[in-house]
Coordinates of C-alpha atoms in Angstrom, one line a residue:
X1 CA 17.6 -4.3 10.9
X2 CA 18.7 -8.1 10.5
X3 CA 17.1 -9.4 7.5
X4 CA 15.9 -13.0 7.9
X5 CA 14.5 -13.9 3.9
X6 CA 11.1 -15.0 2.6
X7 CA 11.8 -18.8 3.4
X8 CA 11.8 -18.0 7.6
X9 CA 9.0 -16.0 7.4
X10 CA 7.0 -15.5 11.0
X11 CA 3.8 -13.9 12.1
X12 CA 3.8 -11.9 15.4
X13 CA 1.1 -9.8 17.0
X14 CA -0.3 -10.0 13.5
X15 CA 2.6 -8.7 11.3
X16 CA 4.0 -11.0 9.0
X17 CA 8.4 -10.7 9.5
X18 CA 9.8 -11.8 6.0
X19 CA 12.8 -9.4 6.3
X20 CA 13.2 -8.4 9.8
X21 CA 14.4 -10.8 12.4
X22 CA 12.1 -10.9 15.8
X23 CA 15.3 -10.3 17.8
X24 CA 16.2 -7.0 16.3
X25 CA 12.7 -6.2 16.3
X26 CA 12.5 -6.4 19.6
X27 CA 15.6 -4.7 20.6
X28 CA 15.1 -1.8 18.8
X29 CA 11.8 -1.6 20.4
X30 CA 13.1 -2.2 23.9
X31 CA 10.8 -4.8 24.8
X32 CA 10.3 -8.5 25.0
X33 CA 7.8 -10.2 23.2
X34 CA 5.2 -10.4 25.9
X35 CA 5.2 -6.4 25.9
X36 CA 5.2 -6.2 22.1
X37 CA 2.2 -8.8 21.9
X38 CA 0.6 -6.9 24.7
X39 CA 0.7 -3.7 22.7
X40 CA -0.5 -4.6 20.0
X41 CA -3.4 -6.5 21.4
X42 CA -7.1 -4.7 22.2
X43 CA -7.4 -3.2 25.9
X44 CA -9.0 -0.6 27.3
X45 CA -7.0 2.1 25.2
X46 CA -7.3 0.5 22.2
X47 CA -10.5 -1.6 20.9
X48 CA -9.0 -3.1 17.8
X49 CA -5.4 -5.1 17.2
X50 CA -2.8 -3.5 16.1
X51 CA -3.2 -5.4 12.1
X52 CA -6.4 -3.7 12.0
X53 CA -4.9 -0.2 12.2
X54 CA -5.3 2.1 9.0
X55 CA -2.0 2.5 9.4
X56 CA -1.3 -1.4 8.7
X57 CA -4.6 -1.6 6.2
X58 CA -2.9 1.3 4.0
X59 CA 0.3 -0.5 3.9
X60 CA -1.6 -3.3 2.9
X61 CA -3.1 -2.1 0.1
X62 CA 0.5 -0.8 -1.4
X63 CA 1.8 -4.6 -1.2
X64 CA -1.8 -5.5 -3.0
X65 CA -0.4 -3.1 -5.6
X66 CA 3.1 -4.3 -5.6
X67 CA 2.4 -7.9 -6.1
X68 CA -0.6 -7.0 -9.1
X69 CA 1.9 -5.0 -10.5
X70 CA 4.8 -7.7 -10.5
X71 CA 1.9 -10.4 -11.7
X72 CA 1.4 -8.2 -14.9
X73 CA 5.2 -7.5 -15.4
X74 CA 6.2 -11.0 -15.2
X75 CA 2.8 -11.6 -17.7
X76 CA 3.3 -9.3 -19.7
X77 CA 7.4 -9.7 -20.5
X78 CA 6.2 -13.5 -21.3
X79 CA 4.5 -12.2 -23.7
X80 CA 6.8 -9.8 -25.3
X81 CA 9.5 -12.3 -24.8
X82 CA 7.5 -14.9 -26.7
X83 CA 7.3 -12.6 -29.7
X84 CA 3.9 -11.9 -29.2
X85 CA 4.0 -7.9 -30.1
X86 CA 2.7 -5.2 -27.3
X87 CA -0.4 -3.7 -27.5
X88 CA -1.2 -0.6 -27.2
X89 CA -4.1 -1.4 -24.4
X90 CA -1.3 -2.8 -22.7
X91 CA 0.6 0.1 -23.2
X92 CA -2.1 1.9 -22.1
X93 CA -3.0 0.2 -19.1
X94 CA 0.8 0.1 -17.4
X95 CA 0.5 3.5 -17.6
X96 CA -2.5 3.9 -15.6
X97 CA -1.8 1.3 -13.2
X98 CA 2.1 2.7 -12.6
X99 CA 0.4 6.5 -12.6
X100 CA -2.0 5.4 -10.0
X101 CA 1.2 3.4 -7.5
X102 CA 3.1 6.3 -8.2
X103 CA 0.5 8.3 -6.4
X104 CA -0.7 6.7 -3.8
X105 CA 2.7 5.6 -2.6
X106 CA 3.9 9.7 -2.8
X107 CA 0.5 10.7 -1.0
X108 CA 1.1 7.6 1.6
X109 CA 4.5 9.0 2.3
X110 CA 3.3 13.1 2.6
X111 CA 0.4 11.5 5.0
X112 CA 3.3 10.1 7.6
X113 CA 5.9 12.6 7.0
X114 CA 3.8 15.7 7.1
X115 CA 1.0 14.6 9.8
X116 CA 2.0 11.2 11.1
X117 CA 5.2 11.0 12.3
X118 CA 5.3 14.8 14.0
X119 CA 2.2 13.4 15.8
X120 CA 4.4 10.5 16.9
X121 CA 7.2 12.7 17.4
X122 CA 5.1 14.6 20.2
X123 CA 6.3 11.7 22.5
X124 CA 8.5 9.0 21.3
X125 CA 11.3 9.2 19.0
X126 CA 10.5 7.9 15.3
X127 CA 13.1 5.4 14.1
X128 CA 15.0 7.7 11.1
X129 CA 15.0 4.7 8.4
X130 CA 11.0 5.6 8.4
X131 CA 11.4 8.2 6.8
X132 CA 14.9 8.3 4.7
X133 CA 13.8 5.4 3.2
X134 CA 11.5 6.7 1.5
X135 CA 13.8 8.8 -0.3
X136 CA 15.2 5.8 -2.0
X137 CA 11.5 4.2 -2.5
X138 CA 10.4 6.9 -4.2
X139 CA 13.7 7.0 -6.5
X140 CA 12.9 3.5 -8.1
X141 CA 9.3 4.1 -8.1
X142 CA 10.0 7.4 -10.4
X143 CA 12.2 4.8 -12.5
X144 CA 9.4 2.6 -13.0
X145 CA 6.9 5.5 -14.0
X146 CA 10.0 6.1 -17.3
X147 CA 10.2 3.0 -18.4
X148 CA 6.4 2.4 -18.7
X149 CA 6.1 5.8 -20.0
X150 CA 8.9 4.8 -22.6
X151 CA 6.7 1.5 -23.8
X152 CA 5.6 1.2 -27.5
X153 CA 3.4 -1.0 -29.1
X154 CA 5.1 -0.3 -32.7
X155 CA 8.2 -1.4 -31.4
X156 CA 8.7 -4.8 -30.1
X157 CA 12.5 -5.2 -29.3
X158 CA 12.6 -2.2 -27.4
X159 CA 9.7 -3.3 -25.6
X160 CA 11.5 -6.4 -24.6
X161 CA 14.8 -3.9 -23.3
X162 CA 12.3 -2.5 -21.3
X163 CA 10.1 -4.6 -20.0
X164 CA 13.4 -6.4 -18.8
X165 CA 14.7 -3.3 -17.2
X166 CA 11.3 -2.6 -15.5
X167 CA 10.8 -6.1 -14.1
X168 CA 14.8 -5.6 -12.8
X169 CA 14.2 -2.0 -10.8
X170 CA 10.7 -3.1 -10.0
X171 CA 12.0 -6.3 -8.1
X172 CA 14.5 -4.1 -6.4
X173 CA 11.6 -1.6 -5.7
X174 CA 9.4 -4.4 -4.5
X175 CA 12.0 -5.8 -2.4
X176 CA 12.9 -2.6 -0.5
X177 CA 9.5 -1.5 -0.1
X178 CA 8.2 -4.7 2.0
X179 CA 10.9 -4.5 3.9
X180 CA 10.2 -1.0 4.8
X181 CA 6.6 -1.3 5.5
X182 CA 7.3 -4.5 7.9
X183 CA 10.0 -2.3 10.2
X184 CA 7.0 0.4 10.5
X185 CA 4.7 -2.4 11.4
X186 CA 6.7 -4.0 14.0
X187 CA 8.8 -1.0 15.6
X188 CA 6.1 1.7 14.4
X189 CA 2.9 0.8 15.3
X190 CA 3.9 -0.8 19.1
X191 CA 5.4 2.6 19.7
X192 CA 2.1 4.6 18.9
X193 CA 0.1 1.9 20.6
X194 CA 2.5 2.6 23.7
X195 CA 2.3 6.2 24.1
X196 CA -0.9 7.1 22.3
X197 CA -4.6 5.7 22.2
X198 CA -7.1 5.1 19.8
X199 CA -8.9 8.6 20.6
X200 CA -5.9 10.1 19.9
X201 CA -5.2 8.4 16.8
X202 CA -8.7 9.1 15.9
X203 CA -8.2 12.6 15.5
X204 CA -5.0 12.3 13.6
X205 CA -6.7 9.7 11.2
X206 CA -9.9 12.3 10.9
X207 CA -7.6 15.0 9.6
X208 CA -5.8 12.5 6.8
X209 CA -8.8 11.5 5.6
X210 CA -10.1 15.2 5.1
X211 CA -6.9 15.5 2.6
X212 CA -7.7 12.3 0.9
X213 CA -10.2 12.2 -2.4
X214 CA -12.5 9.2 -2.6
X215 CA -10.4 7.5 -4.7
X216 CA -7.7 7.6 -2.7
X217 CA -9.8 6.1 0.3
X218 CA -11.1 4.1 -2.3
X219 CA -7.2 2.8 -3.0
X220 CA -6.8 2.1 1.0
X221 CA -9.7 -0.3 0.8
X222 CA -8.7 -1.7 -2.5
X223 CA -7.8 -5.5 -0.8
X224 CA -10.6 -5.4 1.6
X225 CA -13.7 -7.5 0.9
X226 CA -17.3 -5.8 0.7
X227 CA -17.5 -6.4 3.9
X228 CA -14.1 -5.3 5.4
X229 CA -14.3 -2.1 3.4
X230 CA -17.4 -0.9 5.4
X231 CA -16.0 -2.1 8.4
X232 CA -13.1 -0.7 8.0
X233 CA -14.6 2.8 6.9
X234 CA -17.4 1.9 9.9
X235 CA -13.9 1.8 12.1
X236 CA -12.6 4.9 10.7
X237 CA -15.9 7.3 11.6
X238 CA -16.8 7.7 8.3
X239 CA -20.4 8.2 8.6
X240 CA -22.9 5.5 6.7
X241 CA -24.3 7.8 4.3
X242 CA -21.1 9.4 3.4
X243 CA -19.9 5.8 2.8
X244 CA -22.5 5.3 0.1
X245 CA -23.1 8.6 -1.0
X246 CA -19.3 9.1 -2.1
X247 CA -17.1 6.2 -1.5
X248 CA -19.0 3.0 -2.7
X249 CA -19.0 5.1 -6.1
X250 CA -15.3 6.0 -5.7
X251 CA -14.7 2.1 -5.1
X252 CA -17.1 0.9 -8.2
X253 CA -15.1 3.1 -10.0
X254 CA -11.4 1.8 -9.0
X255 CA -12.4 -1.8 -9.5
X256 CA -13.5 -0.9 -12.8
X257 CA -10.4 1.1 -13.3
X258 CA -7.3 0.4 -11.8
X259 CA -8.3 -3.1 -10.6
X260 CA -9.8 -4.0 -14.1
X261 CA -6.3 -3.2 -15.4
X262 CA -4.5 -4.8 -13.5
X263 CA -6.5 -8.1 -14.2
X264 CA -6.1 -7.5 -18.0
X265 CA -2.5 -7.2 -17.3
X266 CA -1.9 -10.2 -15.5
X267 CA -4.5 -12.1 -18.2
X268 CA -2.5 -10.9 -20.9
X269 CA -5.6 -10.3 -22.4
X270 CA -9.1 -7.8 -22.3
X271 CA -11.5 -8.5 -20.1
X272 CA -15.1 -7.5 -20.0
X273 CA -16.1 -4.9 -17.3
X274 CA -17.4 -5.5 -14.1
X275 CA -21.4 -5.1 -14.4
X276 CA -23.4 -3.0 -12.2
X277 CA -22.3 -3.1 -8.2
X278 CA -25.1 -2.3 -5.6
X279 CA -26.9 0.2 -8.1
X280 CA -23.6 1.8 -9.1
X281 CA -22.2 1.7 -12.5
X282 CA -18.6 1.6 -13.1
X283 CA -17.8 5.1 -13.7
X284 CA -21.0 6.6 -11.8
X285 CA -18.0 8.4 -9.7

C-alpha cells in the first residue's frame, strides 16, 4: 500500500494513517469513505467503534512498547555515547524489557494466525501482507533480542557498537511494524466489522483470552488508564471478580516490572518502586 510519511498523518474512523494513504486504503477495501466510516462506527451489530476493538487495543499496546523501547534506546546510547559506562541494571533491564516485546509480539502474531485470521477467513479473504509480514517482523525483532543479549557493562566500546546497531535494526523494526499494524486497522478491521458481529467476535475473543496468562492480558491493557483497563476487561466479559481476583495483581505486577523498567531506561537512572496499588503489592502476582 501507498505510503504517505509521518508529516501527512490523518485520522479516519479512529485509525491514525501515518504510512498508508486513504486512497489505497480504500481501494483495497472496495469501499468509499462513507462505507468505511459506516463500518466502523457502532450500530445495531456492533455496540462499540471499531478503535475500541481488542483487536485495535492489542495493537496499541505493542506501539506503547515500541515507542518506550525506542525512548530507552535513544537514552540509553546518550549515555554510553557520552562515556558514561553501562550498567549492569541497565543491562539487566533491556533484557527484560526486549524478553517481554519479544513475547508478546510472537503470542500476538500465533493469536491472529492460528485463531484470528481462519475465523476471518470463514467469509472474506484476508489481505496476504497480514500475515507474511510478520515473517519479516519477527526477523528484526529476533535481531534486537541478540544484541541486547550481547550488552556488557564491563565493556564500554562494545556497548557503544551495539547500542548503535540496536537503535539501527530497532528503527527499521519500528518502522515496519506501525506500518503493519495501521494496514490491519484500516483494511482488517472494516472487513470483520462487515461480515461478522460483535457476538461473533465475542466468541473468538473468549477463546484467545483462555490461551492468554494474566500477564499477558495484563500487557494488552498496559496503555490503558485504571479506568480504561476495567472497561476494557468489563467490554471483553471478563467477569468483575475475575478482574480483581487475577488481573489487577497481574497488572500491579507489570507496572512494577516491565513498566518500572522501562521508566529506568528512559531516566537513565533507578527509580523507586511503585508503592502499594488498591491493596496489591507489586509482586503480590
Amino acid at each position: 500500500m501507498a505510503t504517505t510519511g509521518v508529516g501527512s498523518a490523518v485520522e479516519v474512523a479512529g485509525i491514525t494513517l501515518e504510512y498508508t494513504s486513504l486512497e489505497h486504503a480504500l481501494k483495497a477495501l472496495g469501499m468509499d469513505q462513507q462505507t468505511l466510516e459506516k463500518h466502523m462506527a457502532t450500530s445495531a451489530a456492533w455496540p462499540f467503534p471499531g478503535h475500541l476493538d481488542g483487536w485495535k487495543v492489542s495493537h496499541n499496546a505493542i506501539r506503547f512498547d515500541m515507542e518506550n523501547m525506542l525512548a530507552a534506546i535513544v537514552k540509553t546510547k546518550a549515555q554510553v555515547d557520552g562515556g558514561k559506562p553501562l550498567a549492569e541494571w541497565q543491562v539487566e533491564a533491556f533484557k527484560v524489557v526486549m524478553g517481554d516485546l519479544h513475547h508478546t509480539v510472537h503470542k500476538h502474531h500465533d493469536h491472529e494466525e492460528e485463531i484470528f485470521f481462519p475465523w476471518m477467513e470463514s467469509r472474506f479473504k484476508v489481505p496476504e501482507k497480514m500475515g507474511t509480514d510478520h515473517k519479516t517482523i519477527m526477523s528484526l525483532l529476533d535481531k534486537c533480542r541478540e544484541l541486547t543479549g550481547s550488552l556488557k557493562s564491563s565493556n564500554n566500546a562494545e556497548a557503544q557498537s551495539v547500542l548503535s546497531d540496536l537503535h539501527t535494526v530497532f528503527t527499521q523494526l519500528r518502522h515496519l511494524m506501525r506500518q503493519h499494524l495501521e494496514e490491519e486497522e484500516i483494511v482488517g478491521l472494516p472487513l470483520l466489522r462487515k461480515h461478522f458481529n460483535a457476538k461473533e467476535l465475542a466468541k473468538v475473543e473468549k477463546k484467545i483470552i483462555a490461551s492468554m496468562k494474566p500477564s499477558d492480558v495484563a500487557w494488552v491493557l498496559r496503555p490503558l488508564s485504571p479506568a480504561g483497563k476495567k472497561e476494557t476487561m468489563t467490554r471483553l466479559n471478563i467477569p468483575g471478580l475475575v478482574q480483581r481476583l487475577v488481573f489487577l495483581p497481574a497488572i500491579a505486577k507489570d507496572d512494577c516490572t516491565i513498566i518500572h523498567a522501562y521508566k529506568e531506561l528512559a531516566a537513565g537512572e533507578r527509580l523507586p518502586l511503585p508503592g502499594r496499588k488498591k491493596g496489591f503489592m507489586c509482586f503480590s502476582a
